Amino acid sequence: MSVRRRAMTWSGLCLATTLVMSSTPLVYAAEANRPQPPKVPTAVGTGGAVTTVDNYATEVGLSVLRDGGNAVDAAVATAAALGVTEPYSAGIGGGGYFMYYEAKTKTVHTLDGRETAPRAIRPDAFIDPKTGKPYQFTPHLVTSGVSVGVPGTPATWEDAVRRWGTKKLGQVLEPAAKLAHDGFVVDETFRSQTLDNKDRFAAFPDTAALFLPKGDAPAVGTVFTNPDLAATYRLMGAKGVAEGFYAGPVADGIVKTVNAPKKTPGTTLPVPPGSMTAQDLKGYRTVAGRALQSGYRGYTVHGMNGSSAGGTTVGEALRILEKVDLTSLPADKAQHQYLAASALAFADRAKYTGDPAFVKVPTDRLLSTDFATQRACLIAADKALVTPVKPGDVTATKDCHTTAPAEKPDTENISTTNLTVADKWGNIVEYTLSIEQTGGSGMVVPGRGFLLNNELTDFTTVYDAKDPNRIEPGKRPRSSMSPTIITRDGTPFLALGSPGGSTIITTVLQTIVNRLDLGMTTPQALAAPRASLRNTAEVTAEPEYITSKGPGITAMGYKVKKAGDAFTSASQIGAATAIEFDQAGGMTAAAEPVRRGGGSAGVLTPRS
Ligand code: GLU
């Protein structure tokens, strides 16, 4: 890897705009003085659309669509580009959930590409054998071989393209390989995310060599290249992922890194080793399925199934909200309903959801209007729901619990990335992918240019044999990722998703409510200040939400605190993307105007 000074000029930027407006795909020149793709949060038009948190990735997706690729080809190309420019959020060292609306059959397909626990993992994997006590969660457990799950993203890409794409894997990976090779201009988000991880990255010589050249985070405005990642993408494209990733030298490197992490001499991080084998990698498979379906005010909500709790939790909360007419309520009372519904759904998420290959999840019941009636009865019209609230009883017919259980810590973090793509044939992809914490485990596979995930920390950290999300060999940890597609009378209306750990669920929910109930357009719904109540004692909220809605909901009894965590100074929730579809084939692609430095939306044929 190398970092070069950028000599970016305004005329360079104008050139970029010209290139993007023309039908010629943008070419990434190797020299520093070169255009950057534009960064606009909203794009309206026809012919296809891409929206992500990153302008280079959006441009890669658009170039594949221009080139005749369909939404699946473009989504995989876009995800691979995000692996280059957002390497701390997602990449081939992690996993995710791919949702595909196939226009021809009006079917919403899913691929569960979540990481799996190694076969040799033990129930006490999160206990330090030296002390007999749980590892300190962060940075110790996060920055370890123990937390690394078998990556699912390479298999997801290959399976998606093979099942539904029109191009070969190598073709769709090539623009991202070129981007990795030629580099991208470092922005404030990339630099600050690197700095947030500086101590962890410095603990591993291979990570430091890639992301801390000369001991520091790359400066804003320099060009960051990752030729190792370019070579890995090309290897996967040439050989297929079974040989190019899940076996052979890349797999060997993963196993060695997980089981015997190479540490920088003198580092004080303990970095406990994991127990991944070549067999674990070889045996990795995605799970193909159909999206969950539930209803909301006449719309059909297609949610993520499987090891993600996203579909059931968003769906249940909407079912609860359906019991009231939000449009007729004053703003504060509507917020109260949203917060309370989400807290109730989170209580049920904790009790009932886990990898369905290992535990029985009462999905139909959680998404039923009957169960929603039982849960909604706990919400008073003008008084806060006292949280944490008990989970509902899925076997009961009447159920209005009021006593509170012990609060479990919420250990999910705010990394991950999301993309939404649509093509001219009406196909849509909603895809959320992650390496869990920003920077994942902190461990780069030597010579391969990518970070390994720490996704296994999404298992409940204190083992409890009754917990559906307990550690088990081969199991996928419970996720909150919530790619969602909403249809009306069988026709796509809105596709959306977000990163943000467990706040993914509330961001998707809040955006839907903003759009469908509170009179906002999709770009407004996405940009609006966010708040999240995940059945903890306090609502976490963005500063703008605290200013505008804080007094009203506090008066009802909610306790509100500023969003944010120990790892980042940002007090933002999520970084969503969405596309809304109109009846005439028009698309409104929306990205974040501000969060994570602002996202990038584009359409093939802009509407003037
Ligand atoms: N690991 C989280 C999940 O699967 C996502 C992490 C994040 O968004 O920061 O729900």
Coordinates of C-alpha atoms and ligand atoms in Angstrom, one line a residue:
M1 CA 0.0 0.0 0.0
S2 CA 1.1 3.5 -0.5
V3 CA -0.2 6.9 0.1
R4 CA 0.4 9.7 -2.4
R5 CA -0.3 13.4 -2.1
R6 CA -3.3 14.5 -4.0
A7 CA -3.0 17.5 -6.3
M8 CA -6.8 17.7 -6.8
T9 CA -7.9 20.8 -8.6
W10 CA -11.3 22.4 -9.0
S11 CA -11.1 21.8 -12.7
G12 CA -10.5 18.2 -11.9
L13 CA -13.7 18.2 -10.0
C14 CA -15.6 19.8 -12.9
L15 CA -14.1 17.2 -15.2
A16 CA -15.5 14.6 -12.8
T17 CA -19.0 16.0 -13.1
T18 CA -18.7 16.2 -16.9
L19 CA -17.6 12.6 -17.1
V20 CA -20.4 11.4 -14.8
M21 CA -23.1 13.3 -16.8
S22 CA -21.9 11.7 -20.0
S23 CA -22.5 8.1 -20.7
T24 CA -18.8 7.2 -20.6
P25 CA -17.9 5.3 -17.4
L26 CA -15.6 7.3 -15.2
V27 CA -12.0 6.1 -15.5
Y28 CA -9.8 6.2 -12.4
A29 CA -6.4 7.5 -13.5
A30 CA -3.5 6.3 -11.5
E31 CA -2.1 9.9 -11.2
A32 CA -2.9 12.0 -8.2
N33 CA -4.4 14.8 -10.2
R34 CA -7.6 13.1 -11.2
P35 CA -11.3 13.5 -10.9
Q36 CA -13.4 12.3 -8.0
P37 CA -16.9 11.1 -8.5
P38 CA -19.6 13.6 -7.4
K39 CA -21.2 13.3 -4.1
V40 CA -24.9 14.2 -4.1
P41 CA -27.4 12.9 -1.5
T42 CA -30.5 12.7 -3.7
A43 CA -30.8 11.8 -7.4
V44 CA -34.1 11.5 -9.3
G45 CA -34.5 9.9 -12.6
T46 CA -35.0 6.7 -14.6
G47 CA -33.0 3.8 -16.1
G48 CA -31.4 2.6 -12.8
A49 CA -30.1 3.9 -9.6
V50 CA -27.4 3.3 -7.0
T51 CA -27.0 4.8 -3.5
T52 CA -24.3 4.2 -0.9
V53 CA -22.4 6.1 1.7
D54 CA -19.5 6.5 -0.7
N55 CA -19.1 8.4 -4.0
Y56 CA -16.6 6.0 -5.6
A57 CA -18.7 3.0 -4.8
T58 CA -21.9 4.6 -6.2
E59 CA -20.0 5.5 -9.3
V60 CA -18.7 1.9 -9.7
G61 CA -22.3 0.6 -9.4
L62 CA -23.6 3.1 -12.0
S63 CA -20.8 2.2 -14.4
V64 CA -21.9 -1.5 -14.3
L65 CA -25.5 -0.5 -14.9
R66 CA -24.4 1.7 -17.9
D67 CA -22.4 -1.3 -19.1
G68 CA -25.6 -3.4 -19.4
G69 CA -25.3 -5.2 -16.0
N70 CA -28.4 -5.8 -13.9
A71 CA -29.0 -4.7 -10.3
V72 CA -27.3 -7.8 -8.9
D73 CA -24.2 -7.3 -11.0
A74 CA -24.1 -3.7 -10.0
A75 CA -24.7 -4.4 -6.3
V76 CA -21.9 -6.9 -6.1
A77 CA -19.6 -4.4 -7.9
T78 CA -20.7 -1.7 -5.6
A79 CA -20.1 -3.8 -2.5
A80 CA -16.6 -4.7 -3.7
A81 CA -15.9 -1.0 -4.2
L82 CA -17.1 -0.3 -0.6
G83 CA -14.6 -3.0 0.5
V84 CA -11.9 -0.7 -0.9
T85 CA -13.1 2.7 0.2
E86 CA -15.0 1.6 3.4
P87 CA -12.6 -1.2 4.5
Y88 CA -13.3 -0.7 8.2
S89 CA -17.1 -1.2 7.7
A90 CA -17.3 -4.1 5.3
G91 CA -15.4 -6.3 2.9
I92 CA -14.5 -9.9 2.1
G93 CA -13.4 -10.6 5.6
G94 CA -17.0 -10.2 6.8
G95 CA -20.6 -11.1 6.1
G96 CA -24.0 -9.7 5.3
Y97 CA -27.5 -10.1 4.0
F98 CA -28.4 -9.7 0.4
M99 CA -32.0 -9.1 -0.6
Y100 CA -33.1 -9.2 -4.3
Y101 CA -36.4 -8.3 -5.8
E102 CA -36.8 -10.1 -9.1
A103 CA -39.1 -8.1 -11.3
K104 CA -39.9 -11.0 -13.6
T105 CA -41.4 -13.1 -10.9
K106 CA -42.2 -10.4 -8.3
T107 CA -40.3 -12.5 -5.8
V108 CA -38.0 -11.2 -3.0
H109 CA -35.1 -13.6 -2.7
T110 CA -32.6 -13.5 0.1
L111 CA -29.0 -14.7 0.7
D112 CA -27.9 -15.1 4.3
G113 CA -24.1 -14.5 4.0
R114 CA -23.6 -14.1 7.7
E115 CA -20.3 -15.4 9.3
T116 CA -20.4 -18.8 11.1
A117 CA -18.7 -19.8 14.3
P118 CA -15.8 -22.3 13.8
R119 CA -16.7 -25.9 14.5
A120 CA -14.3 -26.1 17.4
I121 CA -15.7 -23.1 19.2
R122 CA -16.6 -23.8 22.9
P123 CA -19.4 -22.3 25.0
D124 CA -16.7 -20.7 27.2
A125 CA -14.9 -19.2 24.2
F126 CA -15.4 -15.7 25.6
I127 CA -13.9 -16.6 29.0
D128 CA -10.3 -15.9 29.6
P129 CA -8.7 -19.2 30.6
K130 CA -6.1 -17.3 32.6
T131 CA -8.6 -15.6 34.9
G132 CA -11.7 -17.7 34.5
K133 CA -13.6 -14.4 33.9
P134 CA -15.0 -13.0 30.6
Y135 CA -12.5 -11.2 28.4
Q136 CA -12.9 -7.4 28.6
F137 CA -15.3 -6.8 25.7
T138 CA -13.3 -4.0 24.1
P139 CA -10.7 -3.8 22.9
H140 CA -9.7 -7.3 24.1
L141 CA -12.5 -9.7 22.9
V142 CA -13.2 -7.6 19.8
T143 CA -9.5 -7.5 18.9
S144 CA -8.9 -11.2 18.9
G145 CA -9.0 -14.4 16.9
V146 CA -11.8 -15.6 19.1
S147 CA -14.2 -13.1 17.7
V148 CA -13.6 -13.9 14.0
G149 CA -16.3 -15.7 12.2
V150 CA -15.9 -17.6 8.9
P151 CA -16.4 -14.9 6.3
G152 CA -19.5 -15.1 4.2
T153 CA -19.2 -12.1 1.8
P154 CA -17.1 -13.8 -1.0
A155 CA -19.7 -16.6 -1.2
T156 CA -22.5 -14.2 -1.1
W157 CA -21.1 -12.2 -4.1
E158 CA -20.5 -15.4 -6.1
D159 CA -23.8 -16.9 -5.3
A160 CA -25.7 -13.7 -6.1
V161 CA -24.0 -13.3 -9.4
R162 CA -24.4 -16.9 -10.3
R163 CA -28.1 -17.1 -9.4
W164 CA -29.4 -13.8 -10.7
G165 CA -26.6 -11.8 -12.4
T166 CA -25.8 -11.5 -16.0
K167 CA -22.0 -11.2 -15.8
K168 CA -19.1 -13.3 -14.4
L169 CA -17.8 -12.7 -10.9
G170 CA -14.4 -11.6 -12.3
Q171 CA -16.2 -9.0 -14.5
V172 CA -18.1 -7.4 -11.6
L173 CA -15.1 -7.4 -9.3
E174 CA -12.8 -5.7 -11.8
P175 CA -13.9 -2.1 -11.3
A176 CA -13.2 -2.5 -7.6
A177 CA -9.9 -4.2 -8.2
K178 CA -8.9 -1.3 -10.3
L179 CA -10.1 1.2 -7.7
A180 CA -8.0 -0.7 -5.1
H181 CA -5.0 -0.7 -7.4
D182 CA -5.3 3.0 -8.5
G183 CA -6.5 4.3 -5.2
F184 CA -9.0 6.8 -3.9
V185 CA -8.7 10.2 -2.3
V186 CA -8.8 10.0 1.5
D187 CA -11.6 11.9 3.2
E188 CA -12.2 13.0 6.7
T189 CA -14.3 9.9 7.5
F190 CA -11.6 7.5 6.5
R191 CA -9.0 9.4 8.4
S192 CA -11.0 9.7 11.6
Q193 CA -12.0 6.0 11.5
T194 CA -8.4 5.1 11.1
L195 CA -7.4 7.3 14.0
D196 CA -10.2 5.8 16.2
N197 CA -8.5 2.4 15.6
K198 CA -4.9 3.5 15.7
D199 CA -3.9 1.6 18.9
R200 CA -5.5 -1.6 17.7
F201 CA -4.1 -1.4 14.2
A202 CA -0.7 -0.7 15.6
A203 CA -0.8 -3.9 17.5
F204 CA -0.6 -5.9 14.2
P205 CA 2.4 -5.4 11.8
D206 CA 0.3 -6.2 8.7
T207 CA -2.5 -3.9 9.7
A208 CA -0.2 -1.1 10.5
A209 CA 1.7 -1.5 7.2
L210 CA -1.6 -1.1 5.3
F211 CA -3.6 1.4 7.3
L212 CA -0.9 3.3 9.3
P213 CA 1.8 4.1 6.7
K214 CA 4.7 5.9 8.5
G215 CA 2.9 5.2 11.8
D216 CA 0.0 7.5 11.1
A217 CA -3.5 7.5 9.5
P218 CA -3.4 8.6 5.9
A219 CA -3.9 12.3 5.5
V220 CA -7.0 13.8 4.1
G221 CA -6.4 14.5 0.4
T222 CA -3.8 11.8 -0.2
V223 CA -4.5 8.8 -2.5
F224 CA -4.8 5.5 -0.7
T225 CA -4.0 2.4 -2.7
N226 CA -4.5 -1.3 -1.8
P227 CA -2.8 -3.4 -4.5
D228 CA -3.0 -6.5 -2.2
L229 CA -6.8 -6.3 -2.2
A230 CA -6.8 -5.7 -6.0
A231 CA -4.9 -9.0 -6.3
T232 CA -7.2 -10.8 -4.0
Y233 CA -10.3 -9.7 -5.9
R234 CA -8.6 -10.7 -9.2
L235 CA -7.7 -14.1 -7.7
M236 CA -11.4 -14.6 -6.6
G237 CA -12.6 -13.6 -10.0
A238 CA -10.2 -15.9 -11.9
K239 CA -10.5 -19.0 -9.7
G240 CA -13.9 -18.6 -8.1
V241 CA -14.2 -18.2 -4.4
A242 CA -14.0 -21.9 -3.5
E243 CA -10.4 -22.0 -4.8
G244 CA -9.6 -18.3 -4.7
F245 CA -10.7 -17.6 -1.1
Y246 CA -12.1 -20.6 0.8
A247 CA -9.1 -22.8 0.0
G248 CA -5.5 -22.1 -1.1
P249 CA -3.2 -19.3 0.0
V250 CA -5.9 -16.8 1.1
A251 CA -7.6 -19.4 3.3
D252 CA -4.2 -20.4 4.7
G253 CA -3.5 -16.8 5.6
I254 CA -6.9 -16.5 7.3
V255 CA -6.5 -19.6 9.4
K256 CA -3.0 -18.5 10.5
T257 CA -4.1 -15.0 11.3
V258 CA -7.1 -16.2 13.4
N259 CA -5.3 -19.0 15.3
A260 CA -1.9 -17.3 15.8
P261 CA -2.3 -13.6 15.4
K262 CA 1.0 -11.9 14.5
K263 CA 1.4 -9.1 17.0
T264 CA 3.7 -6.1 17.0
P265 CA 6.4 -6.7 19.6
G266 CA 5.6 -4.8 22.8
T267 CA 1.9 -4.5 22.2
T268 CA -0.1 -4.8 25.4
L269 CA -3.2 -6.2 23.8
P270 CA -3.6 -9.9 24.8
V271 CA -5.2 -10.9 21.4
P272 CA -6.4 -14.4 22.3
P273 CA -6.3 -16.9 19.4
G274 CA -9.3 -18.4 17.7
S275 CA -9.9 -22.0 16.5
M276 CA -10.7 -21.7 12.8
T277 CA -9.8 -24.6 10.5
A278 CA -9.3 -25.0 6.8
Q279 CA -12.4 -27.2 7.0
D280 CA -14.5 -24.4 8.4
L281 CA -13.6 -22.2 5.5
K282 CA -14.1 -24.9 2.9
G283 CA -17.5 -25.7 4.4
Y284 CA -18.9 -22.2 4.4
R285 CA -22.3 -21.9 2.5
T286 CA -24.7 -19.0 2.1
V287 CA -28.4 -19.8 2.9
A288 CA -30.8 -18.9 0.1
G289 CA -34.4 -18.2 1.0
R290 CA -37.4 -15.9 0.5
A291 CA -37.9 -12.7 2.5
L292 CA -40.3 -12.6 5.4
Q293 CA -43.5 -10.8 4.7
S294 CA -45.6 -8.8 6.9
G295 CA -48.0 -5.9 6.4
Y296 CA -48.2 -2.3 7.3
R297 CA -51.2 -0.1 6.4
G298 CA -51.8 -1.9 3.1
Y299 CA -48.1 -2.2 2.2
T300 CA -46.2 -5.4 2.2
V301 CA -43.0 -5.3 4.1
H302 CA -40.3 -7.8 2.9
G303 CA -37.8 -8.2 5.7
M304 CA -34.6 -10.2 6.3
N305 CA -35.1 -13.8 7.6
G306 CA -32.6 -16.3 9.0
S307 CA -29.9 -15.3 11.4
S308 CA -30.9 -11.6 11.2
A309 CA -33.5 -10.5 13.7
G310 CA -34.0 -7.5 11.4
G311 CA -37.1 -8.7 9.6
T312 CA -39.0 -9.9 12.7
T313 CA -38.1 -6.9 14.8
V314 CA -38.9 -4.2 12.2
G315 CA -42.0 -6.2 11.2
E316 CA -43.3 -6.7 14.7
A317 CA -42.8 -3.0 15.6
L318 CA -44.7 -1.9 12.5
R319 CA -47.5 -4.3 13.4
I320 CA -47.7 -2.7 16.8
L321 CA -47.7 0.8 15.3
E322 CA -50.5 -0.2 13.0
K323 CA -52.8 -0.2 16.0
V324 CA -52.7 3.6 16.1
D325 CA -53.3 6.3 13.5
L326 CA -50.0 8.1 13.7
T327 CA -51.0 10.8 11.3
S328 CA -53.7 12.1 13.7
L329 CA -51.3 12.4 16.7
P330 CA -49.4 15.4 17.8
A331 CA -45.7 15.0 16.9
D332 CA -44.5 14.1 20.5
K333 CA -47.2 11.4 20.9
A334 CA -46.3 9.9 17.5
Q335 CA -42.6 9.7 18.6
H336 CA -43.8 8.0 21.8
Q337 CA -45.6 5.4 19.9
Y338 CA -42.6 4.8 17.7
L339 CA -40.2 4.5 20.7
A340 CA -42.5 2.2 22.7
A341 CA -43.2 -0.1 19.7
S342 CA -39.6 -0.5 19.1
A343 CA -38.8 -1.2 22.8
L344 CA -41.4 -4.0 22.9
A345 CA -40.1 -5.5 19.6
F346 CA -36.6 -5.5 21.1
A347 CA -37.7 -7.3 24.2
D348 CA -39.1 -10.1 22.0
R349 CA -36.0 -10.0 19.8
A350 CA -33.9 -10.8 22.8
K351 CA -36.1 -13.7 24.0
Y352 CA -37.0 -15.4 20.7
T353 CA -34.5 -14.8 17.9
G354 CA -31.3 -16.6 17.0
D355 CA -30.0 -18.6 14.1
P356 CA -33.1 -20.7 12.9
A357 CA -30.8 -23.5 11.9
F358 CA -30.2 -24.0 15.7
V359 CA -33.2 -22.5 17.5
K360 CA -36.9 -22.4 16.7
V361 CA -37.9 -18.8 16.1
P362 CA -41.7 -18.1 16.4
T363 CA -41.6 -15.9 13.3
D364 CA -45.2 -16.1 12.3
R365 CA -46.4 -15.3 15.8
L366 CA -44.0 -12.3 16.1
L367 CA -45.3 -10.9 12.9
S368 CA -49.0 -11.5 13.6
T369 CA -51.6 -8.8 14.2
D370 CA -52.8 -10.8 17.3
F371 CA -49.5 -10.7 19.0
A372 CA -49.2 -7.0 18.1
T373 CA -52.5 -6.4 19.9
Q374 CA -51.1 -8.1 23.0
R375 CA -48.0 -6.0 22.9
A376 CA -49.7 -2.7 21.9
C377 CA -51.9 -2.9 25.0
L378 CA -48.8 -1.9 27.1
I379 CA -48.5 1.5 25.4
A380 CA -50.4 4.2 27.2
A381 CA -51.6 7.1 25.0
D382 CA -49.5 9.8 26.7
K383 CA -47.1 8.1 29.1
A384 CA -43.7 6.7 28.4
L385 CA -43.3 2.9 28.3
V386 CA -41.1 2.0 31.3
T387 CA -38.1 0.2 29.9
P388 CA -36.7 -2.4 30.0
V389 CA -40.0 -4.1 29.5
K390 CA -40.5 -7.9 29.7
P391 CA -40.8 -10.0 26.5
G392 CA -44.2 -11.1 25.5
D393 CA -45.4 -14.6 25.7
V394 CA -45.9 -16.0 22.2
T395 CA -48.0 -18.9 23.5
A396 CA -50.4 -16.8 25.4
T397 CA -53.6 -15.2 24.1
K398 CA -53.6 -12.3 26.6
D399 CA -50.5 -10.7 27.8
C400 CA -49.9 -7.3 29.3
H401 CA -46.7 -7.5 31.3
T402 CA -45.5 -4.6 33.3
T403 CA -42.5 -5.8 35.3
A404 CA -39.0 -5.2 34.1
P405 CA -36.4 -7.9 33.6
A406 CA -32.7 -7.2 34.1
E407 CA -31.2 -5.2 31.3
K408 CA -28.7 -6.9 29.1
P409 CA -25.8 -4.8 27.8
D410 CA -26.1 -4.0 24.1
T411 CA -22.7 -4.8 22.7
E412 CA -23.3 -4.2 19.0
N413 CA -21.3 -1.5 17.4
I414 CA -21.7 1.1 14.7
S415 CA -19.8 -0.1 11.7
T416 CA -21.3 -1.8 8.6
T417 CA -22.4 -0.4 5.3
N418 CA -25.6 -0.5 3.2
L419 CA -26.4 -0.1 -0.5
T420 CA -29.5 0.1 -2.6
V421 CA -29.5 -0.6 -6.4
A422 CA -32.2 -0.8 -9.0
D423 CA -32.0 -1.4 -12.7
K424 CA -34.0 -0.5 -15.8
W425 CA -35.8 -3.9 -15.7
G426 CA -37.3 -3.2 -12.3
N427 CA -35.0 -5.5 -10.3
I428 CA -33.8 -4.2 -6.9
V429 CA -31.0 -5.2 -4.5
E430 CA -31.0 -4.1 -0.9
Y431 CA -27.7 -5.3 0.7
T432 CA -26.2 -4.7 4.2
L433 CA -22.7 -6.0 4.9
S434 CA -20.4 -5.7 7.8
I435 CA -17.2 -6.7 9.6
E436 CA -19.0 -5.7 12.9
Q437 CA -17.0 -3.1 14.7
T438 CA -15.4 -0.3 12.8
G439 CA -12.1 -1.9 11.9
G440 CA -13.5 -5.4 12.6
S441 CA -11.0 -7.5 14.6
G442 CA -8.2 -5.1 13.6
M443 CA -6.4 -8.0 11.9
V444 CA -5.4 -7.8 8.3
V445 CA -4.6 -11.1 6.5
P446 CA -1.0 -10.7 5.5
G447 CA -0.5 -9.7 1.9
R448 CA -4.3 -9.9 1.1
G449 CA -5.4 -6.4 1.8
F450 CA -8.5 -7.0 4.0
L451 CA -9.5 -7.0 7.6
L452 CA -11.1 -9.9 9.4
N453 CA -14.4 -9.4 11.1
N454 CA -15.2 -9.6 14.8
E455 CA -18.8 -10.7 14.1
L456 CA -18.9 -13.5 16.8
T457 CA -19.1 -10.8 19.4
D458 CA -22.8 -10.6 18.2
F459 CA -23.4 -13.8 20.1
T460 CA -24.6 -13.1 23.6
T461 CA -21.3 -12.6 25.4
V462 CA -22.3 -14.4 28.7
Y463 CA -23.2 -17.9 27.8
D464 CA -26.7 -19.0 28.9
A465 CA -27.9 -22.4 27.7
K466 CA -31.5 -21.0 27.3
D467 CA -30.5 -18.0 25.2
P468 CA -31.4 -18.4 21.5
N469 CA -28.3 -16.4 20.6
R470 CA -25.8 -18.5 22.7
I471 CA -22.5 -19.6 21.1
E472 CA -22.7 -22.9 19.2
P473 CA -20.3 -24.5 16.7
G474 CA -21.2 -23.6 13.1
K475 CA -23.9 -21.2 14.2
R476 CA -24.5 -17.6 12.9
P477 CA -24.6 -14.9 15.5
R478 CA -27.8 -12.9 15.6
S479 CA -27.8 -9.8 13.5
S480 CA -29.7 -6.6 13.4
M481 CA -29.1 -6.0 9.7
S482 CA -32.4 -5.1 8.1
P483 CA -32.4 -4.8 4.3
T484 CA -36.1 -4.1 3.6
I485 CA -38.2 -3.8 0.5
I486 CA -41.7 -2.5 0.6
T487 CA -44.3 -3.2 -2.1
R488 CA -47.8 -1.9 -2.7
D489 CA -50.2 -4.1 -4.7
G490 CA -47.2 -6.2 -5.8
T491 CA -45.3 -3.2 -7.1
P492 CA -42.1 -1.9 -5.4
F493 CA -42.5 1.3 -3.5
L494 CA -39.4 1.7 -1.3
A495 CA -36.2 -0.2 -0.6
L496 CA -34.0 0.8 2.3
G497 CA -31.4 -0.3 4.8
S498 CA -28.7 1.0 7.1
P499 CA -25.7 0.2 9.2
G500 CA -25.5 1.0 12.9
G501 CA -25.5 -2.2 15.0
S502 CA -28.8 -2.8 16.8
T503 CA -29.8 0.8 15.8
I504 CA -30.1 -0.5 12.3
I505 CA -33.6 -1.8 13.2
T506 CA -34.7 1.5 14.7
T507 CA -33.3 3.5 11.8
V508 CA -35.1 1.4 9.2
L509 CA -38.3 1.6 11.3
Q510 CA -38.0 5.3 11.9
T511 CA -37.4 6.0 8.2
I512 CA -40.5 3.9 7.3
V513 CA -42.6 5.7 9.8
N514 CA -41.3 9.1 8.7
R515 CA -42.1 8.3 5.1
L516 CA -45.4 6.5 5.4
D517 CA -47.0 8.2 8.4
L518 CA -45.3 11.5 9.2
G519 CA -45.6 13.1 5.8
M520 CA -41.9 13.2 4.8
T521 CA -40.4 12.5 1.4
T522 CA -37.9 9.7 1.3
P523 CA -34.9 12.0 1.3
Q524 CA -36.4 13.9 4.2
A525 CA -37.3 10.7 6.1
L526 CA -33.7 9.6 5.8
A527 CA -32.1 12.9 6.8
A528 CA -34.4 13.5 9.8
P529 CA -32.8 13.4 13.2
R530 CA -32.9 9.9 14.7
A531 CA -33.7 8.4 18.1
S532 CA -33.5 4.8 19.2
L533 CA -35.1 2.9 22.1
R534 CA -33.9 -0.7 22.2
N535 CA -35.5 -1.7 25.4
T536 CA -32.8 -0.1 27.5
A537 CA -33.6 2.4 30.2
E538 CA -32.8 5.4 28.0
V539 CA -33.6 6.6 24.5
T540 CA -30.4 7.3 22.6
A541 CA -30.8 10.2 20.2
E542 CA -28.9 12.5 17.9
P543 CA -28.4 16.1 19.2
E544 CA -30.9 17.6 16.7
Y545 CA -33.5 15.1 17.9
I546 CA -32.8 16.0 21.5
T547 CA -33.3 19.7 20.7
S548 CA -36.5 19.3 18.7
K549 CA -38.3 16.3 20.3
G550 CA -36.4 15.9 23.6
P551 CA -38.7 18.2 25.7
G552 CA -41.9 16.6 24.5
I553 CA -40.9 13.0 25.1
T554 CA -39.1 13.8 28.4
A555 CA -42.4 15.3 29.6
M556 CA -44.0 12.0 28.9
G557 CA -41.4 10.2 31.0
Y558 CA -38.6 9.1 28.6
K559 CA -35.0 9.5 29.6
V560 CA -32.9 10.7 26.7
K561 CA -29.2 10.6 26.2
K562 CA -26.9 11.6 23.3
A563 CA -26.0 8.8 20.9
G564 CA -22.4 7.8 20.6
D565 CA -20.0 5.2 22.0
A566 CA -16.6 4.8 23.4
F567 CA -15.0 4.4 19.9
T568 CA -16.1 7.4 18.0
S569 CA -16.7 11.0 18.8
A570 CA -19.7 11.1 16.3
S571 CA -23.1 11.2 17.9
Q572 CA -24.9 9.9 14.8
I573 CA -27.2 7.0 14.3
G574 CA -26.9 4.9 11.1
A575 CA -26.0 5.8 7.6
A576 CA -29.0 4.7 5.5
T577 CA -29.7 4.5 1.8
A578 CA -33.0 4.2 0.1
I579 CA -34.7 4.2 -3.3
E580 CA -38.4 5.1 -3.8
F581 CA -40.1 4.0 -6.9
D582 CA -43.0 5.8 -8.6
Q583 CA -45.7 4.2 -10.9
A584 CA -44.1 5.6 -14.0
G585 CA -40.7 4.0 -13.6
G586 CA -39.1 7.0 -11.8
M587 CA -36.7 6.5 -9.0
T588 CA -35.7 8.8 -6.1
A589 CA -32.3 7.6 -4.8
A590 CA -31.5 8.9 -1.4
A591 CA -28.2 8.9 0.6
E592 CA -27.2 10.6 3.8
P593 CA -26.7 14.3 3.3
V594 CA -24.4 14.6 6.4
R595 CA -23.9 11.4 8.4
R596 CA -20.6 9.6 7.9
G597 CA -19.4 12.5 5.8
G598 CA -22.4 12.3 3.5
G599 CA -23.4 9.6 1.0
S600 CA -23.8 9.5 -2.7
A601 CA -26.9 8.8 -4.8
G602 CA -27.0 8.5 -8.6
V603 CA -29.4 7.6 -11.4
L604 CA -28.6 6.6 -14.9
T605 CA -30.9 9.2 -16.6
P606 CA -31.4 12.2 -14.4
R607 CA -34.8 13.9 -14.6
S608 CA -34.4 17.5 -15.4
Ligands
GLU1 N1 -22.8 -6.8 13.7 C1 -24.0 -6.0 13.6 C2 -25.2 -6.8 13.2 O1 -25.1 -7.8 12.5 C3 -23.8 -4.9 12.6 C4 -22.7 -4.0 13.1 C5 -23.0 -2.6 12.8 O2 -23.9 -2.3 12.1 O3 -22.2 -1.9 13.3 O4 -26.3 -6.5 13.5

